[in-house]
Coordinates of C-alpha atoms in Angstrom, one line a residue:
X1 CA 78.8 115.1 97.7
X2 CA 81.1 114.0 100.6
X3 CA 84.8 113.4 101.0
X4 CA 86.0 110.1 99.8
X5 CA 89.7 110.5 100.4
X6 CA 92.5 113.1 100.8
X7 CA 96.1 112.9 99.7
X8 CA 99.3 114.5 100.8
X9 CA 102.5 114.6 98.8
X10 CA 105.2 112.4 100.2
X11 CA 108.8 111.3 99.6
X12 CA 109.4 108.0 97.9
X13 CA 108.1 105.1 100.1
X14 CA 106.4 107.8 102.4
X15 CA 108.6 107.7 105.5
X16 CA 106.3 110.5 106.7
X17 CA 103.8 107.8 107.4
X18 CA 105.9 106.7 110.4
X19 CA 104.8 109.9 112.2
X20 CA 101.2 109.0 111.7
X21 CA 101.8 105.5 113.1
X22 CA 103.7 106.9 116.1
X23 CA 100.7 109.1 116.8
X24 CA 98.5 106.1 117.0
X25 CA 97.0 105.5 113.6
X26 CA 96.7 102.0 112.2
X27 CA 98.1 101.7 108.7
X28 CA 96.1 99.9 106.0
X29 CA 97.2 98.5 102.7
X30 CA 99.1 100.5 100.2
X31 CA 98.6 100.6 96.5
X32 CA 100.9 100.7 93.4
X33 CA 99.1 102.4 90.5
X34 CA 100.3 100.7 87.3
X35 CA 100.4 103.0 84.3
X36 CA 100.0 106.1 86.5
X37 CA 103.4 105.9 88.0
X38 CA 102.4 106.5 91.6
X39 CA 102.2 104.5 94.9
X40 CA 100.8 105.2 98.3
X41 CA 100.5 104.4 102.0
X42 CA 97.0 104.7 103.4
X43 CA 95.1 105.2 106.7
X44 CA 91.4 104.5 106.8
X45 CA 88.6 105.9 108.9
X46 CA 84.9 105.1 109.0
X47 CA 84.0 107.5 106.3
X48 CA 87.2 108.4 104.4
X49 CA 90.8 107.6 104.0
X50 CA 94.1 109.5 104.0
X51 CA 96.7 108.8 101.4
X52 CA 100.4 109.6 101.3
X53 CA 101.3 109.7 97.6
X54 CA 104.6 109.6 95.8
X55 CA 106.1 109.1 92.3
X56 CA 107.1 105.5 91.8
X57 CA 107.8 105.5 88.0
X58 CA 108.9 108.7 86.2
X59 CA 108.1 107.4 82.7
X60 CA 104.5 106.3 83.7
X61 CA 103.6 109.5 85.4
X62 CA 104.7 111.5 82.4
X63 CA 103.0 109.3 79.9
X64 CA 100.4 110.6 77.5
X65 CA 97.6 109.0 79.6
X66 CA 98.7 110.4 82.9
X67 CA 100.3 113.8 82.0
X68 CA 96.9 115.7 81.9
X69 CA 96.4 114.9 85.6
X70 CA 99.5 117.1 86.4
X71 CA 100.4 114.6 89.1
X72 CA 104.0 114.8 88.1
X73 CA 104.1 118.5 88.7
X74 CA 102.2 118.2 92.0
X75 CA 104.3 115.4 93.4
X76 CA 107.8 116.7 92.4
X77 CA 107.4 120.3 93.5
X78 CA 108.1 121.7 96.9
X79 CA 107.1 125.3 97.7
X80 CA 104.3 127.8 97.8
X81 CA 103.6 127.6 94.0
X82 CA 102.3 124.0 94.1
X83 CA 99.7 122.5 96.6
X84 CA 100.8 119.2 98.1
X85 CA 97.2 118.1 98.5
X86 CA 94.4 116.4 96.7
X87 CA 90.7 116.1 97.7
X88 CA 88.5 113.5 96.1
X89 CA 84.8 113.5 96.6
X90 CA 82.1 110.8 96.1
X91 CA 78.4 111.0 95.8
X92 CA 76.2 111.4 98.9
X93 CA 73.5 109.5 97.1
X94 CA 73.1 107.7 93.8
X95 CA 71.7 110.8 92.2
X96 CA 74.7 113.0 93.0
X97 CA 76.9 114.3 90.2
X98 CA 80.0 116.4 90.5
X99 CA 78.9 120.0 91.1
X100 CA 82.0 121.3 89.3
X101 CA 83.3 120.9 85.7
X102 CA 85.4 117.8 85.2
X103 CA 87.2 115.7 82.6
X104 CA 87.2 112.0 82.9
X105 CA 90.4 110.1 83.6
X106 CA 90.4 106.4 83.0
X107 CA 93.6 104.9 84.6
X108 CA 94.5 101.3 83.8
X109 CA 94.3 100.2 87.4
X110 CA 90.6 100.8 87.6
X111 CA 88.1 98.3 86.2
X112 CA 87.0 98.9 82.6
X113 CA 84.4 101.7 82.2
X114 CA 85.3 103.3 85.6
X115 CA 86.7 106.8 85.6
X116 CA 87.7 109.6 88.0
X117 CA 86.4 113.1 87.3
X118 CA 89.3 115.6 87.6
X119 CA 88.3 119.2 88.2
X120 CA 88.9 121.5 85.2
X121 CA 91.1 124.6 85.1
X122 CA 92.5 124.1 88.6
X123 CA 95.8 125.9 89.2
X124 CA 98.7 124.0 90.8
X125 CA 98.5 126.5 93.7
X126 CA 95.2 124.8 94.7
X127 CA 94.7 121.2 95.8
X128 CA 93.8 118.8 93.1
X129 CA 90.0 118.4 93.1
X130 CA 88.3 115.2 91.8
X131 CA 85.0 113.3 92.0
X132 CA 84.9 109.5 92.1
X133 CA 81.3 108.4 91.3
X134 CA 82.0 104.8 92.6
X135 CA 83.5 105.8 95.9
X136 CA 82.1 104.2 99.1
X137 CA 82.9 104.7 102.8
X138 CA 85.6 102.4 104.2
X139 CA 83.2 101.2 106.9
X140 CA 80.9 99.9 104.1
X141 CA 83.5 97.7 102.4
X142 CA 82.9 94.0 102.3
X143 CA 84.4 92.2 105.3
X144 CA 87.0 90.5 103.1
X145 CA 88.3 93.9 101.8
X146 CA 87.8 95.9 104.9
X147 CA 90.8 97.9 106.1
X148 CA 91.8 98.6 109.7
X149 CA 89.4 101.2 111.1
X150 CA 90.3 101.2 114.8
X151 CA 93.1 103.4 115.9
X152 CA 95.0 103.6 119.2
X153 CA 94.6 107.4 119.0
X154 CA 90.8 106.9 119.1
X155 CA 89.9 108.6 115.8
X156 CA 86.9 107.2 114.0
X157 CA 85.1 109.6 111.6
X158 CA 86.4 112.6 109.6
X159 CA 84.1 115.5 110.4
X160 CA 85.8 118.7 109.0
X161 CA 88.5 119.6 106.6
X162 CA 90.2 123.0 106.4
X163 CA 92.9 123.8 103.8
X164 CA 95.1 126.9 103.8
X165 CA 96.3 128.1 100.4
X166 CA 98.9 130.8 100.1
X167 CA 97.8 133.9 98.2
X168 CA 94.4 135.6 97.9
X169 CA 93.7 135.0 94.2
X170 CA 90.4 134.0 92.7
X171 CA 89.6 130.3 93.3
X172 CA 88.8 127.8 90.6
X173 CA 85.2 126.6 90.0
X174 CA 86.0 123.3 91.7
X175 CA 87.4 125.0 94.7
X176 CA 84.3 127.3 95.0
X177 CA 82.1 124.2 94.7
X178 CA 84.1 122.4 97.3
X179 CA 83.7 125.3 99.8
X180 CA 80.1 125.8 98.9
X181 CA 79.4 122.2 99.7
X182 CA 80.4 122.7 103.3
X183 CA 82.8 119.8 103.2
X184 CA 86.0 121.9 102.9
X185 CA 86.9 125.3 104.3
X186 CA 89.5 127.2 102.2
X187 CA 91.4 130.1 103.6
X188 CA 94.4 132.2 102.5
X189 CA 97.6 131.9 104.6
X190 CA 101.4 131.9 104.6
X191 CA 101.9 128.2 103.7
X192 CA 100.0 125.2 102.5
X193 CA 98.3 123.4 105.5
X194 CA 95.6 120.7 105.8
X195 CA 93.7 120.7 109.1
X196 CA 91.5 117.6 109.8
X197 CA 89.0 117.3 112.6
X198 CA 87.8 113.9 113.7
X199 CA 84.7 113.1 115.7
X200 CA 83.9 116.8 116.0
X201 CA 87.0 117.3 118.2
X202 CA 85.2 115.9 121.2
X203 CA 88.4 114.6 122.9
X204 CA 90.0 118.1 122.8
X205 CA 93.2 116.7 121.4
X206 CA 95.5 118.3 118.8
X207 CA 98.6 117.0 117.0
X208 CA 100.8 119.0 114.6
X209 CA 102.8 116.9 112.2
X210 CA 104.9 119.8 110.8
X211 CA 107.6 120.1 109.6
X212 CA 107.4 116.5 108.3
X213 CA 103.9 116.9 106.9
X214 CA 101.8 120.0 106.4
X215 CA 99.1 118.5 108.5
X216 CA 97.3 119.2 111.8
X217 CA 94.8 116.9 113.4
X218 CA 92.1 117.8 115.9
X219 CA 90.2 115.0 117.7

């Protein structure tokens, strides 16, 4: 499997995205997720995208269909007890299946029959882990649906993800599978932090978006 996209919790309308734009990232289109109660602002790269996610509709996010995702808890909380991150994988090949136990979520905004596999028994202290069997790299999108992939900051491909999780407790099966895949490194620390490396860090650059976002980018 490989990383399809990542999300970070944001305030309503994601004013935090302005710091990403100021850094030199080109913003793509955002989404409203009808029935799920969330909305986003997104930044696309050759092989993955970054999503700033917030609660748009309190009733929808607490509906019977959406409540099992625990997105309401993740997106409202602020502190060490709840991770502000989500990591969604896709298959590396047509034969790939999720290497961790999942339950199938069928939100109304996806085409009929399409689901997202949510990792089972994941504590809120960890990132949300999911698997989207229909995910494709942004660079492979049809021309008419292709998002902006060129950035003034020079970033092209996501090559490493490291996530710091407070505490030293036993990790969930999805977290162990994510780390064993080599796609995500997980380490204990004092605070939640996502560190992304683009293009193997060849330019030798680093940008720290804290305190606005728990995000560091190497490029």
